[in-house]
Coordinates of C-alpha atoms and ligand atoms in Angstrom, one line a residue:
X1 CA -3.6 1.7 4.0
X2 CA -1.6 3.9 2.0
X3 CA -2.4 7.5 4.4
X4 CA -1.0 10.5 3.8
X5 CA 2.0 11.5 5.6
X6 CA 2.6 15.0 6.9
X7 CA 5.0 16.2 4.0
X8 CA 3.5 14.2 0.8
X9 CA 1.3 16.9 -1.6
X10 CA -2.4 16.5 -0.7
X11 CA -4.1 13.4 -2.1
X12 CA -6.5 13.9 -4.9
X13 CA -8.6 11.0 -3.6
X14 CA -8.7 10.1 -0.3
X15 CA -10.7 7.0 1.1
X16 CA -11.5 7.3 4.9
X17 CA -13.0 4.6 6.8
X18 CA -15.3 3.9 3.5
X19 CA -17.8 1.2 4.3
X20 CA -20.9 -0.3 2.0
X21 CA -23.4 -2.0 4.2
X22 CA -26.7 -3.7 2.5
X23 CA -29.6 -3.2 4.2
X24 CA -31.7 -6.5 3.9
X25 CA -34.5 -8.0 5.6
X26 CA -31.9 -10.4 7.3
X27 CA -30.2 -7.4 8.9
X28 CA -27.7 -5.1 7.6
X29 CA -24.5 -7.2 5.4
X30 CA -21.5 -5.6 5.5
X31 CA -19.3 -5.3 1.9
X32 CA -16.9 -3.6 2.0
X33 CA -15.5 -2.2 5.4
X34 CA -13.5 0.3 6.6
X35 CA -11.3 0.5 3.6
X36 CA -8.5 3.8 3.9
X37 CA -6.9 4.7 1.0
X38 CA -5.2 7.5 -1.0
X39 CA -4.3 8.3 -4.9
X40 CA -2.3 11.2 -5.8
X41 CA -2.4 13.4 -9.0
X42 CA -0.8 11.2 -11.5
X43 CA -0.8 7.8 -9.6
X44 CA -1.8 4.6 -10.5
X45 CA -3.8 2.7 -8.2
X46 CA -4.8 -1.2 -8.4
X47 CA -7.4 -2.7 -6.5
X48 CA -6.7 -6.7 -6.5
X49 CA -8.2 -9.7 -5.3
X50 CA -10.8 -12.3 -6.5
X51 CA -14.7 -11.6 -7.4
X52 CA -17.0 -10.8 -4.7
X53 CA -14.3 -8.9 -2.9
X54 CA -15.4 -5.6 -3.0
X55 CA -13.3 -3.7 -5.8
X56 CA -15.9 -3.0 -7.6
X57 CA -18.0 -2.1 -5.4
X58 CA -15.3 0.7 -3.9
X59 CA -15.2 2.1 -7.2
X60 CA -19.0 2.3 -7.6
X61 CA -18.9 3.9 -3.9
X62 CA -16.9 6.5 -5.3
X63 CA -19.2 7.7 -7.6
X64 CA -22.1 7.0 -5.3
X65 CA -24.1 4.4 -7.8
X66 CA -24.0 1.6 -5.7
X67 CA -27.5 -0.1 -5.4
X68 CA -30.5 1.7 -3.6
X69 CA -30.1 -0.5 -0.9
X70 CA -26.6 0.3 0.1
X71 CA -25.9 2.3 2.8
X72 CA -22.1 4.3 2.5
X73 CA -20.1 5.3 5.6
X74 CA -16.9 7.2 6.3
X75 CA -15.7 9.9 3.8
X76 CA -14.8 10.5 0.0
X77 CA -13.1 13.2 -0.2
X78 CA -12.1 14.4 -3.8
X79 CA -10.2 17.4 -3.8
X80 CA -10.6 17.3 -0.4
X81 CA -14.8 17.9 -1.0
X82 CA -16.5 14.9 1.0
X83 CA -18.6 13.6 -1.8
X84 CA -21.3 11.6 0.6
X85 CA -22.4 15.2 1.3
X86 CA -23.1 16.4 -2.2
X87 CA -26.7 16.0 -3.4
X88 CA -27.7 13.7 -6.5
X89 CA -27.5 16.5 -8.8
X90 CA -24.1 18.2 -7.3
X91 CA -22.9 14.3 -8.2
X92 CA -24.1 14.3 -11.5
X93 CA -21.6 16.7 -12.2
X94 CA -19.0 15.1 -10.5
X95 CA -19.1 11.6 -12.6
X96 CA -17.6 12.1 -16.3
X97 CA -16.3 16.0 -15.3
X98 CA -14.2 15.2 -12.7
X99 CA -14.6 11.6 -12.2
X100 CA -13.8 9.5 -15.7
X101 CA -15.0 5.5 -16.2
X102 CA -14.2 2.9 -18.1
X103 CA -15.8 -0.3 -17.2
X104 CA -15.2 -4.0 -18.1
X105 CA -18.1 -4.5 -20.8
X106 CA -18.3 -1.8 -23.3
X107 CA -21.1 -3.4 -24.9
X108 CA -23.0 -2.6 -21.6
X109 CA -22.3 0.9 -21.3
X110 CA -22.4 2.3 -24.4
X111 CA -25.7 3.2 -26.1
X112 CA -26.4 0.6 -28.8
X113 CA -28.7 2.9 -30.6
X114 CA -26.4 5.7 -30.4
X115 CA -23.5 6.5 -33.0
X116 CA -20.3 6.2 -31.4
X117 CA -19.2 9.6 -32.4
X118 CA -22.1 11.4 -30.6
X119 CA -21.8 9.4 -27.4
X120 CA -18.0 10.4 -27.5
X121 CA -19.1 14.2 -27.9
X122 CA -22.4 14.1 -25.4
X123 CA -20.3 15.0 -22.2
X124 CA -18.5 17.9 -23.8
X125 CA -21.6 19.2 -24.8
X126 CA -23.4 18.4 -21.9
X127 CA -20.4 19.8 -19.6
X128 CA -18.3 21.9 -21.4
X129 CA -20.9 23.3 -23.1
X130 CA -19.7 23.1 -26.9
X131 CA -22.0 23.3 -29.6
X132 CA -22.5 19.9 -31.7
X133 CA -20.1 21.1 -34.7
X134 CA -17.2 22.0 -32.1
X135 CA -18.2 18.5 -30.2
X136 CA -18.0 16.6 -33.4
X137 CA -14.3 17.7 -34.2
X138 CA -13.3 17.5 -30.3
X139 CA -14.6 13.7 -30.6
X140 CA -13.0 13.1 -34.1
X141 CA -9.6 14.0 -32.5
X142 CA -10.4 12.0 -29.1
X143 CA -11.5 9.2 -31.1
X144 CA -7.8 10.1 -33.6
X145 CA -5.8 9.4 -30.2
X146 CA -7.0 6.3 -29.1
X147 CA -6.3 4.6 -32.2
X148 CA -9.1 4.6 -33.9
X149 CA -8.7 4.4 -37.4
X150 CA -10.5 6.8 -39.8
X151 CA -12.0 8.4 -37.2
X152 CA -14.0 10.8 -39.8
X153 CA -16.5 7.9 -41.0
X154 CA -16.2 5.9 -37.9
X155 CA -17.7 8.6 -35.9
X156 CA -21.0 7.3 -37.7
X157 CA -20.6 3.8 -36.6
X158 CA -22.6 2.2 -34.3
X159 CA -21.3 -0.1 -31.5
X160 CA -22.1 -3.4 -32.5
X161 CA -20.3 -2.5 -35.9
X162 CA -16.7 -2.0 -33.7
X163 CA -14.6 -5.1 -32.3
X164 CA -14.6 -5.4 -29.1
X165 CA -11.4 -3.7 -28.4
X166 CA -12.6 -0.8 -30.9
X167 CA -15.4 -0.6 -28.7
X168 CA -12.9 -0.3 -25.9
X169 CA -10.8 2.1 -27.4
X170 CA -14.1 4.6 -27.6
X171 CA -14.9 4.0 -24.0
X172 CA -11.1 5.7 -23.1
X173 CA -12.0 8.3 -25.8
X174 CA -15.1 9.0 -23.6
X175 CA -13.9 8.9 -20.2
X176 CA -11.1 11.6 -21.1
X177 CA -13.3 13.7 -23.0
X178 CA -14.0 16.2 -20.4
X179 CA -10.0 15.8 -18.9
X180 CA -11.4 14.1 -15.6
X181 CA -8.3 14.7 -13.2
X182 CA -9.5 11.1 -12.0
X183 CA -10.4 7.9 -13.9
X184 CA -12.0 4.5 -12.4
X185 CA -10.9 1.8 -15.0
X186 CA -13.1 -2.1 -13.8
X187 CA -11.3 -4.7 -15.2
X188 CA -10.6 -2.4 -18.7
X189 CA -9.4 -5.2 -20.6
X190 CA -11.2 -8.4 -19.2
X191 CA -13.7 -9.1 -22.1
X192 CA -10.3 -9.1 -24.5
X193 CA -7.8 -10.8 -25.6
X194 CA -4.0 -10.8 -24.2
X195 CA -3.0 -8.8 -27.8
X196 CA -5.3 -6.2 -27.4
X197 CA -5.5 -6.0 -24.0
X198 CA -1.7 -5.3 -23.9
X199 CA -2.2 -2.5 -26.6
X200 CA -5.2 -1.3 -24.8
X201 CA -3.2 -0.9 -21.2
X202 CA -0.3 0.8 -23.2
X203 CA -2.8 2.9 -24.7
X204 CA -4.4 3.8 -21.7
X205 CA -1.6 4.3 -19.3
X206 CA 0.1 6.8 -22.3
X207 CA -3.3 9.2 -22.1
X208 CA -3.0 8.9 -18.5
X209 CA 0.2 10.2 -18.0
X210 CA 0.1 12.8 -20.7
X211 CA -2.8 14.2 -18.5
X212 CA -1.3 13.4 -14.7
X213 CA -4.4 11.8 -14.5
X214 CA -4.4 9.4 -11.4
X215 CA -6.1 6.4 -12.1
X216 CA -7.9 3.4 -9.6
X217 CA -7.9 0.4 -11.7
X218 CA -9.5 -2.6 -10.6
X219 CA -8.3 -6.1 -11.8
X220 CA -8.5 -9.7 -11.0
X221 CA -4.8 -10.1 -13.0
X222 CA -1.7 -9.3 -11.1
X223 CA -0.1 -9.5 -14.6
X224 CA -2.1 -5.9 -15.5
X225 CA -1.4 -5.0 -11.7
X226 CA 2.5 -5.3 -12.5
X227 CA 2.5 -3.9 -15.6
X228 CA 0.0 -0.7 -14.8
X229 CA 0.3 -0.1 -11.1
X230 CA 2.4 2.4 -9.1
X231 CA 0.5 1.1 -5.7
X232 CA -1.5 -2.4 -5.0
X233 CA -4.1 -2.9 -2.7
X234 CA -5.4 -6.3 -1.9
X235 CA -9.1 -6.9 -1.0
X236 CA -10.7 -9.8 0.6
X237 CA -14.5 -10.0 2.0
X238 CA -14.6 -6.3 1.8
X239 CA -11.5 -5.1 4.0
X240 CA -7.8 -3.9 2.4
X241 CA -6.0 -6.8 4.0
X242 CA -2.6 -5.2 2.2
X243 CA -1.4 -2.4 0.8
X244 CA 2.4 -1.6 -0.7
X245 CA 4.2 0.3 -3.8
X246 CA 3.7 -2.2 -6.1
X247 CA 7.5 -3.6 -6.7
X248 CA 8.0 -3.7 -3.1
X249 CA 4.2 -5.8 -2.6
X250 CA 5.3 -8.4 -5.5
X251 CA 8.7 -8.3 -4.2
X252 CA 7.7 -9.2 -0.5
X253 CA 3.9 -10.0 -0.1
X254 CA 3.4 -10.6 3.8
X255 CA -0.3 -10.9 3.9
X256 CA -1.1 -14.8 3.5
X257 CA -4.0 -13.8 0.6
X258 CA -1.6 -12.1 -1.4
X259 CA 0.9 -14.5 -1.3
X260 CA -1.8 -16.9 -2.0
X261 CA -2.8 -15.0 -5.1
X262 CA 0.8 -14.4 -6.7
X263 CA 1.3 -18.3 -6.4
X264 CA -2.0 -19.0 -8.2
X265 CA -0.8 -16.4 -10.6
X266 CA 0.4 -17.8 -14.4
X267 CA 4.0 -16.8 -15.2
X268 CA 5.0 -16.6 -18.5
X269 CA 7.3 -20.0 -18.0
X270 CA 4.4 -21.6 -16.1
X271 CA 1.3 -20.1 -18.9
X272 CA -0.3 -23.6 -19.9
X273 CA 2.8 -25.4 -18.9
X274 CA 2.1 -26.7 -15.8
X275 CA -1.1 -26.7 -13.1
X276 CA -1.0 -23.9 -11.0
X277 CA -1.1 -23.8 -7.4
X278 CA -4.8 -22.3 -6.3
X279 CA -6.0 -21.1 -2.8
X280 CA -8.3 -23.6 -1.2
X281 CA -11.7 -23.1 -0.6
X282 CA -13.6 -20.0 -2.0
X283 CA -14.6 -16.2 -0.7
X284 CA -17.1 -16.1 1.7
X285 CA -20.2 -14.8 0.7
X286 CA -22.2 -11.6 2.5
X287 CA -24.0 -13.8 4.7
X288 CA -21.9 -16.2 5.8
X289 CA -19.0 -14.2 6.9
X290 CA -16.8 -16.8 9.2
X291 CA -15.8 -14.1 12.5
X292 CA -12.5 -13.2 13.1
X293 CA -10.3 -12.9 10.0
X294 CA -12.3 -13.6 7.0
X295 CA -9.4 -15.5 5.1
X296 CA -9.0 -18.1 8.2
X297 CA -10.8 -20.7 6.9
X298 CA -8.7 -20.7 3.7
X299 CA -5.2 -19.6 5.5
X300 CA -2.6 -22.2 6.3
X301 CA -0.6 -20.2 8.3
X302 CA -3.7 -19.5 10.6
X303 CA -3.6 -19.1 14.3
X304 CA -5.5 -20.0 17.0
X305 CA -6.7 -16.0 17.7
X306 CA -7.7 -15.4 14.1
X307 CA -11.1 -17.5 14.0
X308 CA -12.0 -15.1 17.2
X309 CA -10.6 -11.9 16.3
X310 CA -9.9 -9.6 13.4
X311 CA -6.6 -8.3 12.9
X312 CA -5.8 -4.5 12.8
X313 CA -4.6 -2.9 10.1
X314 CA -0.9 -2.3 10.7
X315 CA 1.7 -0.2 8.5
X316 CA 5.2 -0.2 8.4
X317 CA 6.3 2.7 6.4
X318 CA 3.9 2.5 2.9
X319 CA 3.1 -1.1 3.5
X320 CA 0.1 -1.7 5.6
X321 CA -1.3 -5.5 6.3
X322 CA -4.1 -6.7 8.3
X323 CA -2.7 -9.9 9.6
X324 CA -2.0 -11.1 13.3
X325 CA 1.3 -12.6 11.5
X326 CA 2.0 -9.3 11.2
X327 CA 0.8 -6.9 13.5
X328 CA 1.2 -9.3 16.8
X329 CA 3.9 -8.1 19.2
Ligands
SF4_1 FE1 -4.2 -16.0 8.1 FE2 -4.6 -15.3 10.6 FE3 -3.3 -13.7 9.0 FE4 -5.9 -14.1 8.7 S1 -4.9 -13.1 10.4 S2 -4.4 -14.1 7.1 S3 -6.1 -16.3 9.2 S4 -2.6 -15.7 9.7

């Protein structure tokens, strides 16, 4: 729970008790819950942990496109604006002007039918106004900075003509097109391989820091965490369990999950060398959410208390963990 503290510059995004609940016939499901968090202009953000732990769904809470049957809770407050208080079309606004997004399948969120070079010029047009023939040569030089070669012809391309990490490369061109003072990147670089998803990070963390741009990236590879991250959050079953600067969470990981997932993590001695240690068991799902701490049926430093009751949140200067190994007296 990295809060703000009296003297540090206003946050640009500020998470504040955000809960997702489902509402479903069985009763309401809790998914993510009570997760605090701040990003400041120009920070890098990584939300970690293994599927089905909520990341995603934070970042879709953000931009309020979470499915019709989720109900959002606590505050999101961008610029200090809440934005579960703006209406639909107020939001509209916000996603792609204010908010960028980059998700993990390009092939899924860009327009098949579309050429590349209009979909990269839509939002300007659409929110800065410009007419098509100033769009097209604010595209052609959007699409010139992420590495696109001969951007000129390419702009007539359509996706399925682009390799995948092309077709990456035109979803950064996109989210940055209207200069979004935030960007929510889900697993970026996933669907690629460790090549271009190194050149694609680079790529991406460059444009981000040209602009100040702060930046909540969500990622299942503490390898991209380390190399991308100036703060680390760690979800499990919907709650930040813990929460550091990044060199001081790899350096000294004190929540049991995390130290879990930095052993299961391949080194680059260890890559295909050797079997790697894995955390036993699997994340609960929704429904069958065991009480107390959700990682106790996995944990072996588990204590008698934490199949009963769920730990607080605790923080000791930036580092906040929600374990009783932690926070007991
Ligand atoms: Fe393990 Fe208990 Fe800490 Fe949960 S609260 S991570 S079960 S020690």
């Amino acid at each position: 729970m990295n809060e703000p503290s009296p003297q540090a510059p206003t946050p640009l995004l500020q998470l504040e008790n955000l809960s997702v609940t489902f509402a479903t016939a069985d009763g309401p499901l809790p998914a993510v819950r009570s997760v605090n968090l701040c990003l400041h202009e120009g920070e890098t953000v990584c939300l970690v942990g293994e599927s089905g732990c909520g990341k995603s769904l934070t970042a879709k809470a953000i931009l309020r496109l979470t499915p019709p049957n989720a109900v959002l809770g606590g505050r999101i407050l961008l610029h200090g604006q809440n934005l579960l208080e703006l209406s639909e079309k107020e939001m509209r606004s916000v996603r792609g002007r204010q908010v960028g997004m980059i998700f993990q399948e390009p092939m899924t969120s860009l327009n098949p039918v579309l050429k590349i070079g209009d979909q990269v010029a839509e939002p300007l047009r659409l929110h800065q106004g410009m007419s098509r023939s100033k769009a097209r040569e604010a595209a052609i030089e959007l699409l010139t900075e992420v590495g696109i070669p001969a951007p000129q012809s390419r702009y007539d391309d359509y996706p399925h003509q682009l390799s995948g990490g092309m077709r990456q490369r035109v979803m950064i061109a996109m989210a940055l097109s209207c200069k979004p003072a935030l960007l929510l990147a889900d697993e970026p670089t996933t669907a690629l391989d460790a090549t271009i998803q190194g050149q694609i990070l680079r790529l991406l963390a460059a444009r981000c820091r040209e602009r100040q741009m702060a930046v909540l990236l969500i990622t299942h590879d503490l390898g991209v965490a380390a190399q991308m991250a100036d703060t680390v959050g760690v979800m499990y079953a919907g709650r930040l369990v813990e929460c550091a600067p990044a060199q001081e969470l790899f350096a000294d990981p004190r929540h049991p999950y995390t130290q879990g997932l930095l052993h299961a993590a391949p080194s680059a001695r260890s890559r295909g060398l050797e079997r790697l240690p894995t955390i036993p068991g699997s994340v609960p799902s929704l429904a069958n959410m065991p009480a107390g701490c959700p990682f106790h049926p996995r944990c072996k430093s588990a204590l008698a208390r934490c199949a009963a009751e769920m730990p607080p949140t605790v923080a000791s200067g930036a580092h906040s963990t929600a374990c009783w190994l932690t926070s007991q007296p």
